[in-house]
Amino acid sequence: VLQIRYSLNDIERLAGGVELLGGTNLEVSGISTLSEAAPGDLTFLGNKKYKSEVADTKASVVLIPKDYEGKPSHNQAYVIVDNPSLSLALICREIECRLWPKPDPSIDKSAFIAANAKIGNGVFIGAGCVIDEGAVIGDSSVIQAQSYVGKGAIIGEQSWLMPRASVLDYCKIGKRAKLSTGVVVGSDGFGYETIKGIHNKVPQVGHVDVGDDVDIGANTTIDRARFGKTLIGSGTKIDNLVQIGHNVKIGKNCIIVAQAGISGSTVIEDNVVIAGQAGIAGHLRIGKGSQLSAQCGVNHDLEAGSFVRGTPAFPFMMANRIEILKRRLPDLFKRVEKIEEVLQHVTEPAPKSDQ
Amino acid sequence: VLQIRYSLNDIERLAGGVELLGGTNLEVSGISTLSEAAPGDLTFLGNKKYKSEVADTKASVVLIPKDYEGKPSHNQAYVIVDNPSLSLALICREIECRLWPKPDPSIDKSAFIAANAKIGNGVFIGAGCVIDEGAVIGDSSVIQAQSYVGKGAIIGEQSWLMPRASVLDYCKIGKRAKLSTGVVVGSDGFGYETIKGIHNKVPQVGHVDVGDDVDIGANTTIDRARFGKTLIGSGTKIDNLVQIGHNVKIGKNCIIVAQAGISGSTVIEDNVVIAGQAGIAGHLRIGKGSQLSAQCGVNHDLEAGSFVRGTPAFPFMMANRIEILKRRLPDLFKRVEKIEEVLQHVTEPAPKSDQ
Amino acid sequence: VLQIRYSLNDIERLAGGVELLGGTNLEVSGISTLSEAAPGDLTFLGNKKYKSEVADTKASVVLIPKDYEGKPSHNQAYVIVDNPSLSLALICREIECRLWPKPDPSIDKSAFIAANAKIGNGVFIGAGCVIDEGAVIGDSSVIQAQSYVGKGAIIGEQSWLMPRASVLDYCKIGKRAKLSTGVVVGSDGFGYETIKGIHNKVPQVGHVDVGDDVDIGANTTIDRARFGKTLIGSGTKIDNLVQIGHNVKIGKNCIIVAQAGISGSTVIEDNVVIAGQAGIAGHLRIGKGSQLSAQCGVNHDLEAGSFVRGTPAFPFMMANRIEILKRRLPDLFKRVEKIEEVLQHVTEPAPKSDQ
């Protein structure tokens, strides 16, 4: 399904190869790990730990560091490079550009564009998109098929909405952002005032402000603010199926892994890493550079540089220690029982004095 | 991006102001908290705890209670009201109506409407919608762009489907319901009969019946019943990314927070609150008015009025107590060790009789 | 909303009934459990545990085993069958075919089909679908409304995409697969190289390869590989809102329940069952036939046949035992306190010798 095809010479050039060992008429049409590679694949020795796998790999071409001693098998070539991982990254970037070239500017005739929407220069808008009243699409941005940009919403320059992304009314996306399929930016905040058991909706009249260079993963949802704005700082990367509540403020260059959830009005400072399925209660402050482990549940403020795990979350080392002691509980119960027995003998009057 | 603009007089009128202090030609175009407000913002003193922030706020207009002592700064006005929080809510409701006026009845020409679908009076159907065979759209409802209403599905009067909501075949939505973007009502229940390691799908021929005044959050999924119906009671509010399994019955006026999951055939009685990321196993009954803490995992029935936390969930106070004791485990292990040492001295024959 | 209607004779025939007791002109238009059934419903005694409910059921028709002793009430019929559960399954399968007959082959005129896409024989493509460049749609497949099939993607024969399913560029779906609404196959893997606090995206140039007979639930997301492929084995069934990271390899006939998450590069062997909201860290191997309990968090390899629970996960029986001991911690602390008191008396010099 992927239509890549590179000659050995292409690989050598892209990889910055300094030397070539083995067959010359080879072609690769796939990339794989040393152990999983098949003929026709490119592979690489990125970590010395896997050195022993090189001799047995079936890959046609191997990116290999200078200090590797060994020779390619029949119908195989080694491309000697300074740093195989870096070389692979360069090749992957080239492949990425081939597989996803920026589409030529155009607006599909099936797209619905409101009369007063502003479409920048060099914009691509795919089939079935809806760009609602007063929306602004920045220069050189790509709005793939079936996406929705609501009333008064703003998409920054060079941003890319994958198919079926949604930016709801009055929300703002920065420059060079990438929104994946099914993303919802600007759903209503979840706020109710309960009177005699009936939940009355609190109007959610704020918006969402997403910074520059932000990635948002598939089917992730970000709620609009009650008033003011929900804020996603520039450079922050968000994975799939994440929930971000109303009025949350996320700093710059944070990482938020899949299925994590952040409750309303919480502030996440810069460079925080939130692992998968973690949850953070509302109205908290998570200090700069903190790291939250997978599935943890945070219910209090964290100072800068915290590293926590567990529900409720507490410091990583302490949580680890308690985790180990928890597993020794069966033993502890037995020891206490034994102590009680011994103590009974010690404290009760000896039944027979001559024993 | 939000296009609100109110004069001081508008604010005074909407807020039910009883007195006005300070400048008169002011305008506001945003709402913010006391500490975050900038010139041009409206703010309010909703909680006495923040009284000290009033003097320093940069907001142009402040909603303030009668008993506050202090004066607006230059280019600032105080609107004196009985209850600033209530006044703000009134203003927000007015803004909500302005930002999201009910669209005029119309059916976009790009929408696909099956010949035998029944469209009520005063209905709006946006671009790219699909209303399938035999579907019924109630009077005065709004079906925003790209939504899907399946075969034989019924949408009640005055309900509102946000862009890209889906109500699949034969499902029913009550009156005044609001379905957010990406909602899926009526996905197949997850049921298989496993024979010799092969999973054979159990037909899921029931539907979903959603009551009146129900809100369903972005990308939430609700499965159709194996047979009969999955039921969401009137007045229940569901947040984003929630999963509700087949044949679940949810009572009236429940609150289900983001990323919670309810397994098949479980019954949730009225007025239950389920916090974020909580999970409930299948075939259980959760009694009326119960409260389930964030991330808890419930694997047994709960009687009415229960308040639980933890995985597996148990009563809140007991869980809290155990949580505290868990943190004292390192100390407990040390104490037991010490006891064992002491006891050894006590019980073993004294090494020297004259000590 | 569901338009089923069967005569008693239909039911008898479909159920493979061997005898009929009671009224003959009955019709059913719904299916329900014994206790919830109303007149007009079909019900069944599938489990002897519910035998006592038969006499009181209001259902019009009851599927009943041969050894049941009792008679139908007025306006009620019993259909005697060998295996009521199996008979019900046969009836449900018939209903399923009626409610969801395979649509006649056709391509809606509003669908966007790229000029070089290949559409097989007998294919249905609904309103608003987008089939992008070079995509291949296998014979007899059904692509419901608003679905998206990306560049170079391949959909196998007889597969069924429900409304708004997405198969992104270069991904491959096997035969007889069923993708529910909102599914995203082929979102970018979540990989960044962080240099001086800035997260640089690692190109994700692989794809997703989904086997035959795979079901994928609503709003589930499956990431494309960094290179090579993310693999979902044939016969595996995935529920709603599940996250599967890049380069994950899932074996055959696995079951993955709602809201579970699997991190990048993890290998799940055949016949593994992963319960709801469970999380698995990256780069692990989960042995064949393992069972992971709901909400568990797995952070190490599991050998074949493992059965785990908890976060971090450990063997089920041990985890259960520790769970019970945890609840006895308040008691244990008291016991240790008492021991310390007693010990103090034993070890300290007696204050008065004559006591």
Short mmCIF file of N, CA, C and O in Angstrom, two decimals, chain B residues 15 23 25 59 61 72 76 148 153 177 179 191 203 232 253 259 275 341 355:
data_model
loop_
_atom_site.label_atom_id
_atom_site.label_comp_id
_atom_site.label_asym_id
_atom_site.label_seq_id
_atom_site.Cartn_x
_atom_site.Cartn_y
_atom_site.Cartn_z
N ALA B 15 -27.45 43.03 33.93
CA ALA B 15 -27.05 42.55 35.25
C ALA B 15 -28.08 42.90 36.31
O ALA B 15 -27.99 42.44 37.44
N GLY B 23 -16.67 55.59 35.57
CA GLY B 23 -16.78 56.03 34.17
C GLY B 23 -18.00 55.53 33.43
O GLY B 23 -18.48 54.44 33.69
N ASN B 25 -18.56 55.91 29.69
CA ASN B 25 -18.49 55.57 28.27
C ASN B 25 -17.73 54.28 27.98
O ASN B 25 -17.20 54.10 26.90
N ALA B 59 -9.83 45.00 34.83
CA ALA B 59 -11.08 44.96 34.07
C ALA B 59 -11.68 46.36 33.95
O ALA B 59 -11.51 47.20 34.82
N VAL B 61 -15.04 46.86 33.66
CA VAL B 61 -16.29 46.87 34.42
C VAL B 61 -16.29 45.70 35.40
O VAL B 61 -15.92 44.59 35.04
N PRO B 72 -13.97 52.32 42.12
CA PRO B 72 -13.32 51.94 40.86
C PRO B 72 -12.13 52.83 40.57
O PRO B 72 -12.09 53.98 40.99
N GLN B 76 -12.63 52.87 34.90
CA GLN B 76 -13.23 51.63 35.38
C GLN B 76 -14.59 51.96 35.99
O GLN B 76 -14.79 53.05 36.50
N TYR B 148 -25.31 12.89 10.84
CA TYR B 148 -25.89 11.71 10.23
C TYR B 148 -27.05 11.22 11.08
O TYR B 148 -26.88 10.98 12.28
N ALA B 153 -34.41 6.48 12.43
CA ALA B 153 -34.08 7.17 13.68
C ALA B 153 -35.04 8.34 13.90
O ALA B 153 -35.60 8.88 12.95
N ALA B 177 -32.76 17.75 23.43
CA ALA B 177 -31.46 17.12 23.66
C ALA B 177 -30.39 17.89 22.90
O ALA B 177 -30.68 18.57 21.91
N LEU B 179 -26.62 17.09 21.25
CA LEU B 179 -25.55 16.12 20.96
C LEU B 179 -24.37 16.86 20.36
O LEU B 179 -24.51 17.58 19.37
N GLY B 191 -20.62 -7.77 21.70
CA GLY B 191 -20.98 -9.08 22.22
C GLY B 191 -20.58 -10.17 21.24
O GLY B 191 -20.93 -10.11 20.06
N PRO B 203 -25.76 -10.91 17.27
CA PRO B 203 -26.46 -9.79 16.63
C PRO B 203 -26.92 -8.76 17.66
O PRO B 203 -27.32 -9.14 18.77
N ILE B 232 -31.15 6.11 28.15
CA ILE B 232 -30.56 7.27 28.84
C ILE B 232 -31.72 8.11 29.34
O ILE B 232 -32.49 8.66 28.54
N ASN B 253 -31.52 12.51 35.39
CA ASN B 253 -30.71 13.53 36.03
C ASN B 253 -29.37 13.01 36.59
O ASN B 253 -28.91 13.46 37.63
N GLN B 259 -14.71 10.52 29.90
CA GLN B 259 -13.88 9.31 29.85
C GLN B 259 -14.34 8.21 30.81
O GLN B 259 -13.65 7.21 30.98
N ALA B 275 -17.79 10.32 38.26
CA ALA B 275 -16.71 11.25 37.94
C ALA B 275 -15.83 10.71 36.80
O ALA B 275 -16.01 9.59 36.32
N GLU B 341 13.00 -7.91 66.84
CA GLU B 341 14.31 -7.88 67.50
C GLU B 341 14.17 -7.91 69.01
O GLU B 341 14.82 -8.72 69.70
N GLN B 355 23.95 -10.98 83.46
CA GLN B 355 23.69 -9.65 82.90
C GLN B 355 22.39 -9.07 83.40
O GLN B 355 21.39 -9.75 83.50
#
